[in-house]
């Protein structure tokens, strides 16, 4: 759990995925890793507010919705660039 | 750049965002951080294959497409659960 994710990963990080819904308020951030030579799986790892890291199922509708919700919140900001 | 992202962040991580398209093949992973008390902005930070970290604009259509593409790739895996 303490391995910095900025290091190049050499293998899959997730052994299993959490299937139950996690409320977005408990999610500190979400990390998406495409599949690649290091791992054939797409990996979605949520860091919770209590510091725990949880692997989420990338195909689960609620996971996609949470990611969409995070991005959509950015849309509601007023434009600051002229 | 070397700060482990699993630590609780106390402020915004992005000073500015990269606006030009980055090909997904150069992206090692993407980290999404919802806005919160630590930072009013939604932050999308891509780690590139060369180790660099780049802040992306969460409202940019190409950024959303890349995130969608990463998740959609998970759909093409054959089902392994009976």
JSON list of C-alpha atoms in Angstrom, two decimals:
[
{"chain": "A", "resi": 1, "resn": "UNK", "atom": "CA", "xyz": [0.00, 0.00, 0.00]},
{"chain": "A", "resi": 2, "resn": "UNK", "atom": "CA", "xyz": [2.86, 2.39, 0.55]},
{"chain": "A", "resi": 3, "resn": "UNK", "atom": "CA", "xyz": [4.46, 1.96, -2.85]},
{"chain": "A", "resi": 4, "resn": "UNK", "atom": "CA", "xyz": [4.52, 5.29, -4.69]},
{"chain": "A", "resi": 5, "resn": "UNK", "atom": "CA", "xyz": [2.47, 4.95, -7.83]},
{"chain": "A", "resi": 6, "resn": "UNK", "atom": "CA", "xyz": [4.65, 7.30, -9.80]},
{"chain": "A", "resi": 7, "resn": "UNK", "atom": "CA", "xyz": [7.22, 4.51, -10.08]},
{"chain": "A", "resi": 8, "resn": "UNK", "atom": "CA", "xyz": [6.94, 2.37, -13.17]},
{"chain": "A", "resi": 9, "resn": "UNK", "atom": "CA", "xyz": [4.85, -0.65, -12.28]},
{"chain": "A", "resi": 10, "resn": "UNK", "atom": "CA", "xyz": [6.21, -4.00, -13.30]},
{"chain": "A", "resi": 11, "resn": "UNK", "atom": "CA", "xyz": [3.14, -6.12, -12.71]},
{"chain": "A", "resi": 12, "resn": "UNK", "atom": "CA", "xyz": [-0.59, -5.98, -12.02]},
{"chain": "A", "resi": 13, "resn": "UNK", "atom": "CA", "xyz": [-1.46, -4.13, -8.83]},
{"chain": "A", "resi": 14, "resn": "UNK", "atom": "CA", "xyz": [-4.88, -5.63, -8.24]},
{"chain": "A", "resi": 15, "resn": "UNK", "atom": "CA", "xyz": [-5.44, -9.19, -7.08]},
{"chain": "A", "resi": 16, "resn": "UNK", "atom": "CA", "xyz": [-9.18, -8.76, -6.87]},
{"chain": "A", "resi": 17, "resn": "UNK", "atom": "CA", "xyz": [-11.68, -5.95, -7.28]},
{"chain": "A", "resi": 18, "resn": "UNK", "atom": "CA", "xyz": [-14.13, -4.49, -4.82]},
{"chain": "A", "resi": 19, "resn": "UNK", "atom": "CA", "xyz": [-17.60, -4.88, -6.26]},
{"chain": "A", "resi": 20, "resn": "UNK", "atom": "CA", "xyz": [-19.74, -2.97, -3.78]},
{"chain": "A", "resi": 21, "resn": "UNK", "atom": "CA", "xyz": [-20.61, 0.67, -4.27]},
{"chain": "A", "resi": 22, "resn": "UNK", "atom": "CA", "xyz": [-18.37, 3.18, -2.51]},
{"chain": "A", "resi": 23, "resn": "UNK", "atom": "CA", "xyz": [-19.83, 6.63, -2.00]},
{"chain": "A", "resi": 24, "resn": "UNK", "atom": "CA", "xyz": [-17.80, 9.32, -3.81]},
{"chain": "A", "resi": 25, "resn": "UNK", "atom": "CA", "xyz": [-17.45, 11.26, -0.57]},
{"chain": "A", "resi": 26, "resn": "UNK", "atom": "CA", "xyz": [-15.13, 8.53, 0.72]},
{"chain": "A", "resi": 27, "resn": "UNK", "atom": "CA", "xyz": [-12.95, 8.67, -2.38]},
{"chain": "A", "resi": 28, "resn": "UNK", "atom": "CA", "xyz": [-9.86, 10.83, -2.26]},
{"chain": "A", "resi": 29, "resn": "UNK", "atom": "CA", "xyz": [-8.68, 10.03, -5.76]},
{"chain": "A", "resi": 30, "resn": "UNK", "atom": "CA", "xyz": [-8.96, 7.46, -8.52]},
{"chain": "A", "resi": 31, "resn": "UNK", "atom": "CA", "xyz": [-6.04, 6.10, -10.52]},
{"chain": "A", "resi": 32, "resn": "UNK", "atom": "CA", "xyz": [-6.59, 4.55, -13.94]},
{"chain": "A", "resi": 33, "resn": "UNK", "atom": "CA", "xyz": [-3.90, 2.38, -15.47]},
{"chain": "A", "resi": 34, "resn": "UNK", "atom": "CA", "xyz": [-4.35, 1.14, -19.04]},
{"chain": "A", "resi": 35, "resn": "UNK", "atom": "CA", "xyz": [-3.41, -2.42, -19.81]},
{"chain": "A", "resi": 36, "resn": "UNK", "atom": "CA", "xyz": [0.11, -2.87, -21.11]},
{"chain": "A", "resi": 37, "resn": "UNK", "atom": "CA", "xyz": [3.13, -5.14, -21.10]},
{"chain": "A", "resi": 38, "resn": "UNK", "atom": "CA", "xyz": [3.25, -4.93, -17.28]},
{"chain": "A", "resi": 39, "resn": "UNK", "atom": "CA", "xyz": [-0.34, -6.15, -16.86]},
{"chain": "A", "resi": 40, "resn": "UNK", "atom": "CA", "xyz": [-3.07, -7.31, -19.22]},
{"chain": "A", "resi": 41, "resn": "UNK", "atom": "CA", "xyz": [-5.80, -5.75, -17.09]},
{"chain": "A", "resi": 42, "resn": "UNK", "atom": "CA", "xyz": [-7.09, -2.22, -16.98]},
{"chain": "A", "resi": 43, "resn": "UNK", "atom": "CA", "xyz": [-6.71, -1.27, -13.33]},
{"chain": "A", "resi": 44, "resn": "UNK", "atom": "CA", "xyz": [-8.76, 1.27, -11.41]},
{"chain": "A", "resi": 45, "resn": "UNK", "atom": "CA", "xyz": [-7.47, 1.97, -7.92]},
{"chain": "A", "resi": 46, "resn": "UNK", "atom": "CA", "xyz": [-9.33, 4.30, -5.58]},
{"chain": "A", "resi": 47, "resn": "UNK", "atom": "CA", "xyz": [-7.58, 5.86, -2.63]},
{"chain": "A", "resi": 48, "resn": "UNK", "atom": "CA", "xyz": [-10.11, 6.38, 0.12]},
{"chain": "A", "resi": 49, "resn": "UNK", "atom": "CA", "xyz": [-10.14, 9.29, 2.56]},
{"chain": "A", "resi": 50, "resn": "UNK", "atom": "CA", "xyz": [-8.86, 7.01, 5.30]},
{"chain": "A", "resi": 51, "resn": "UNK", "atom": "CA", "xyz": [-5.82, 6.16, 3.17]},
{"chain": "A", "resi": 52, "resn": "UNK", "atom": "CA", "xyz": [-6.89, 2.69, 2.11]},
{"chain": "A", "resi": 53, "resn": "UNK", "atom": "CA", "xyz": [-6.42, 1.71, -1.52]},
{"chain": "A", "resi": 54, "resn": "UNK", "atom": "CA", "xyz": [-9.17, -0.30, -3.17]},
{"chain": "A", "resi": 55, "resn": "UNK", "atom": "CA", "xyz": [-9.18, -1.88, -6.60]},
{"chain": "A", "resi": 56, "resn": "UNK", "atom": "CA", "xyz": [-12.41, -1.20, -8.45]},
{"chain": "A", "resi": 57, "resn": "UNK", "atom": "CA", "xyz": [-13.94, -3.13, -11.32]},
{"chain": "A", "resi": 58, "resn": "UNK", "atom": "CA", "xyz": [-13.47, -0.99, -14.46]},
{"chain": "A", "resi": 59, "resn": "UNK", "atom": "CA", "xyz": [-16.52, -2.47, -16.14]},
{"chain": "A", "resi": 60, "resn": "UNK", "atom": "CA", "xyz": [-18.88, -1.78, -13.22]},
{"chain": "A", "resi": 61, "resn": "UNK", "atom": "CA", "xyz": [-21.43, 0.91, -14.14]},
{"chain": "A", "resi": 62, "resn": "UNK", "atom": "CA", "xyz": [-21.08, 2.63, -10.76]},
{"chain": "A", "resi": 63, "resn": "UNK", "atom": "CA", "xyz": [-17.33, 2.91, -11.24]},
{"chain": "A", "resi": 64, "resn": "UNK", "atom": "CA", "xyz": [-17.81, 4.59, -14.62]},
{"chain": "A", "resi": 65, "resn": "UNK", "atom": "CA", "xyz": [-20.42, 6.88, -13.11]},
{"chain": "A", "resi": 66, "resn": "UNK", "atom": "CA", "xyz": [-18.12, 7.97, -10.30]},
{"chain": "A", "resi": 67, "resn": "UNK", "atom": "CA", "xyz": [-15.36, 8.78, -12.76]},
{"chain": "A", "resi": 68, "resn": "UNK", "atom": "CA", "xyz": [-17.82, 10.66, -14.95]},
{"chain": "A", "resi": 69, "resn": "UNK", "atom": "CA", "xyz": [-19.13, 12.54, -11.90]},
{"chain": "A", "resi": 70, "resn": "UNK", "atom": "CA", "xyz": [-15.62, 13.64, -10.92]},
{"chain": "A", "resi": 71, "resn": "UNK", "atom": "CA", "xyz": [-14.97, 14.98, -14.42]},
{"chain": "A", "resi": 72, "resn": "UNK", "atom": "CA", "xyz": [-18.40, 16.56, -14.77]},
{"chain": "A", "resi": 73, "resn": "UNK", "atom": "CA", "xyz": [-17.88, 18.57, -11.61]},
{"chain": "A", "resi": 74, "resn": "UNK", "atom": "CA", "xyz": [-15.07, 20.36, -13.41]},
{"chain": "A", "resi": 75, "resn": "UNK", "atom": "CA", "xyz": [-17.61, 21.57, -15.94]},
{"chain": "A", "resi": 76, "resn": "UNK", "atom": "CA", "xyz": [-19.51, 23.55, -13.38]},
{"chain": "A", "resi": 77, "resn": "UNK", "atom": "CA", "xyz": [-16.59, 25.87, -12.65]},
{"chain": "A", "resi": 78, "resn": "UNK", "atom": "CA", "xyz": [-16.85, 29.33, -14.18]},
{"chain": "A", "resi": 79, "resn": "UNK", "atom": "CA", "xyz": [-14.38, 29.96, -17.00]},
{"chain": "A", "resi": 80, "resn": "UNK", "atom": "CA", "xyz": [-11.31, 31.79, -15.83]},
{"chain": "A", "resi": 81, "resn": "UNK", "atom": "CA", "xyz": [-9.39, 32.02, -19.09]},
{"chain": "A", "resi": 82, "resn": "UNK", "atom": "CA", "xyz": [-10.15, 35.00, -21.30]},
{"chain": "B", "resi": 1, "resn": "UNK", "atom": "CA", "xyz": [7.16, 15.29, -8.87]},
{"chain": "B", "resi": 2, "resn": "UNK", "atom": "CA", "xyz": [8.47, 12.71, -6.45]},
{"chain": "B", "resi": 3, "resn": "UNK", "atom": "CA", "xyz": [5.75, 13.17, -3.84]},
{"chain": "B", "resi": 4, "resn": "UNK", "atom": "CA", "xyz": [3.82, 9.90, -3.39]},
{"chain": "B", "resi": 5, "resn": "UNK", "atom": "CA", "xyz": [0.27, 10.51, -4.33]},
{"chain": "B", "resi": 6, "resn": "UNK", "atom": "CA", "xyz": [-1.11, 8.12, -1.78]},
{"chain": "B", "resi": 7, "resn": "UNK", "atom": "CA", "xyz": [-0.36, 10.70, 0.92]},
{"chain": "B", "resi": 8, "resn": "UNK", "atom": "CA", "xyz": [-3.23, 13.00, 1.75]},
{"chain": "B", "resi": 9, "resn": "UNK", "atom": "CA", "xyz": [-2.83, 16.10, -0.36]},
{"chain": "B", "resi": 10, "resn": "UNK", "atom": "CA", "xyz": [-3.12, 19.41, 1.44]},
{"chain": "B", "resi": 11, "resn": "UNK", "atom": "CA", "xyz": [-3.37, 21.70, -1.56]},
{"chain": "B", "resi": 12, "resn": "UNK", "atom": "CA", "xyz": [-3.88, 21.81, -5.32]},
{"chain": "B", "resi": 13, "resn": "UNK", "atom": "CA", "xyz": [-1.25, 19.86, -7.25]},
{"chain": "B", "resi": 14, "resn": "UNK", "atom": "CA", "xyz": [-1.68, 21.58, -10.59]},
{"chain": "B", "resi": 15, "resn": "UNK", "atom": "CA", "xyz": [-0.49, 25.10, -11.29]},
{"chain": "B", "resi": 16, "resn": "UNK", "atom": "CA", "xyz": [-1.48, 24.94, -14.93]},
{"chain": "B", "resi": 17, "resn": "UNK", "atom": "CA", "xyz": [-2.86, 22.34, -17.31]},
{"chain": "B", "resi": 18, "resn": "UNK", "atom": "CA", "xyz": [-1.41, 20.93, -20.49]},
{"chain": "B", "resi": 19, "resn": "UNK", "atom": "CA", "xyz": [-3.84, 21.67, -23.31]},
{"chain": "B", "resi": 20, "resn": "UNK", "atom": "CA", "xyz": [-2.30, 19.80, -26.24]},
{"chain": "B", "resi": 21, "resn": "UNK", "atom": "CA", "xyz": [-3.29, 16.25, -27.10]},
{"chain": "B", "resi": 22, "resn": "UNK", "atom": "CA", "xyz": [-1.10, 13.49, -25.66]},
{"chain": "B", "resi": 23, "resn": "UNK", "atom": "CA", "xyz": [-1.32, 10.12, -27.39]},
{"chain": "B", "resi": 24, "resn": "UNK", "atom": "CA", "xyz": [-2.61, 7.40, -25.02]},
{"chain": "B", "resi": 25, "resn": "UNK", "atom": "CA", "xyz": [0.42, 5.26, -25.83]},
{"chain": "B", "resi": 26, "resn": "UNK", "atom": "CA", "xyz": [2.56, 7.74, -23.90]},
{"chain": "B", "resi": 27, "resn": "UNK", "atom": "CA", "xyz": [0.31, 7.61, -20.86]},
{"chain": "B", "resi": 28, "resn": "UNK", "atom": "CA", "xyz": [1.23, 5.23, -18.08]},
{"chain": "B", "resi": 29, "resn": "UNK", "atom": "CA", "xyz": [-1.65, 6.13, -15.81]},
{"chain": "B", "resi": 30, "resn": "UNK", "atom": "CA", "xyz": [-4.17, 8.85, -15.05]},
{"chain": "B", "resi": 31, "resn": "UNK", "atom": "CA", "xyz": [-5.04, 10.09, -11.59]},
{"chain": "B", "resi": 32, "resn": "UNK", "atom": "CA", "xyz": [-8.35, 11.86, -10.94]},
{"chain": "B", "resi": 33, "resn": "UNK", "atom": "CA", "xyz": [-8.78, 13.89, -7.80]},
{"chain": "B", "resi": 34, "resn": "UNK", "atom": "CA", "xyz": [-12.22, 15.34, -7.02]},
{"chain": "B", "resi": 35, "resn": "UNK", "atom": "CA", "xyz": [-12.39, 18.87, -5.71]},
{"chain": "B", "resi": 36, "resn": "UNK", "atom": "CA", "xyz": [-12.50, 19.14, -1.94]},
{"chain": "B", "resi": 37, "resn": "UNK", "atom": "CA", "xyz": [-11.39, 21.18, 1.04]},
{"chain": "B", "resi": 38, "resn": "UNK", "atom": "CA", "xyz": [-7.74, 20.75, -0.08]},
{"chain": "B", "resi": 39, "resn": "UNK", "atom": "CA", "xyz": [-8.36, 22.22, -3.53]},
{"chain": "B", "resi": 40, "resn": "UNK", "atom": "CA", "xyz": [-11.36, 23.71, -5.31]},
{"chain": "B", "resi": 41, "resn": "UNK", "atom": "CA", "xyz": [-10.32, 22.23, -8.65]},
{"chain": "B", "resi": 42, "resn": "UNK", "atom": "CA", "xyz": [-10.88, 18.80, -10.09]},
{"chain": "B", "resi": 43, "resn": "UNK", "atom": "CA", "xyz": [-7.37, 17.63, -10.93]},
{"chain": "B", "resi": 44, "resn": "UNK", "atom": "CA", "xyz": [-6.39, 15.15, -13.64]},
{"chain": "B", "resi": 45, "resn": "UNK", "atom": "CA", "xyz": [-2.74, 14.18, -13.54]},
{"chain": "B", "resi": 46, "resn": "UNK", "atom": "CA", "xyz": [-1.27, 11.87, -16.18]},
{"chain": "B", "resi": 47, "resn": "UNK", "atom": "CA", "xyz": [1.96, 10.03, -15.54]},
{"chain": "B", "resi": 48, "resn": "UNK", "atom": "CA", "xyz": [3.74, 9.56, -18.85]},
{"chain": "B", "resi": 49, "resn": "UNK", "atom": "CA", "xyz": [5.82, 6.54, -19.80]},
{"chain": "B", "resi": 50, "resn": "UNK", "atom": "CA", "xyz": [8.99, 8.57, -19.33]},
{"chain": "B", "resi": 51, "resn": "UNK", "atom": "CA", "xyz": [7.99, 9.30, -15.73]},
{"chain": "B", "resi": 52, "resn": "UNK", "atom": "CA", "xyz": [6.90, 12.89, -16.23]},
{"chain": "B", "resi": 53, "resn": "UNK", "atom": "CA", "xyz": [3.68, 14.02, -14.58]},
{"chain": "B", "resi": 54, "resn": "UNK", "atom": "CA", "xyz": [1.41, 16.32, -16.55]},
{"chain": "B", "resi": 55, "resn": "UNK", "atom": "CA", "xyz": [-1.73, 18.07, -15.39]},
{"chain": "B", "resi": 56, "resn": "UNK", "atom": "CA", "xyz": [-4.55, 17.72, -17.90]},
{"chain": "B", "resi": 57, "resn": "UNK", "atom": "CA", "xyz": [-7.60, 19.92, -18.33]},
{"chain": "B", "resi": 58, "resn": "UNK", "atom": "CA", "xyz": [-10.57, 17.90, -17.02]},
{"chain": "B", "resi": 59, "resn": "UNK", "atom": "CA", "xyz": [-13.01, 19.72, -19.29]},
{"chain": "B", "resi": 60, "resn": "UNK", "atom": "CA", "xyz": [-11.04, 19.05, -22.48]},
{"chain": "B", "resi": 61, "resn": "UNK", "atom": "CA", "xyz": [-12.91, 16.61, -24.75]},
{"chain": "B", "resi": 62, "resn": "UNK", "atom": "CA", "xyz": [-9.72, 14.67, -25.58]},
{"chain": "B", "resi": 63, "resn": "UNK", "atom": "CA", "xyz": [-9.03, 14.15, -21.89]},
{"chain": "B", "resi": 64, "resn": "UNK", "atom": "CA", "xyz": [-12.48, 12.68, -21.36]},
{"chain": "B", "resi": 65, "resn": "UNK", "atom": "CA", "xyz": [-12.04, 10.51, -24.44]},
{"chain": "B", "resi": 66, "resn": "UNK", "atom": "CA", "xyz": [-8.75, 9.11, -23.20]},
{"chain": "B", "resi": 67, "resn": "UNK", "atom": "CA", "xyz": [-10.28, 8.23, -19.86]},
{"chain": "B", "resi": 68, "resn": "UNK", "atom": "CA", "xyz": [-13.25, 6.64, -21.59]},
{"chain": "B", "resi": 69, "resn": "UNK", "atom": "CA", "xyz": [-10.91, 4.71, -23.89]},
{"chain": "B", "resi": 70, "resn": "UNK", "atom": "CA", "xyz": [-8.98, 3.31, -20.94]},
{"chain": "B", "resi": 71, "resn": "UNK", "atom": "CA", "xyz": [-12.18, 2.12, -19.28]},
{"chain": "B", "resi": 72, "resn": "UNK", "atom": "CA", "xyz": [-13.69, 0.81, -22.51]},
{"chain": "B", "resi": 73, "resn": "UNK", "atom": "CA", "xyz": [-10.69, -1.39, -23.13]},
{"chain": "B", "resi": 74, "resn": "UNK", "atom": "CA", "xyz": [-11.65, -3.29, -19.99]},
{"chain": "B", "resi": 75, "resn": "UNK", "atom": "CA", "xyz": [-14.92, -4.21, -21.70]},
{"chain": "B", "resi": 76, "resn": "UNK", "atom": "CA", "xyz": [-13.19, -6.13, -24.42]},
{"chain": "B", "resi": 77, "resn": "UNK", "atom": "CA", "xyz": [-11.76, -8.66, -22.01]},
{"chain": "B", "resi": 78, "resn": "UNK", "atom": "CA", "xyz": [-13.46, -12.05, -22.08]},
{"chain": "B", "resi": 79, "resn": "UNK", "atom": "CA", "xyz": [-15.54, -12.75, -19.00]},
{"chain": "B", "resi": 80, "resn": "UNK", "atom": "CA", "xyz": [-13.71, -14.91, -16.50]},
{"chain": "B", "resi": 81, "resn": "UNK", "atom": "CA", "xyz": [-16.34, -15.13, -13.79]},
{"chain": "B", "resi": 82, "resn": "UNK", "atom": "CA", "xyz": [-18.89, -17.91, -14.11]}
]
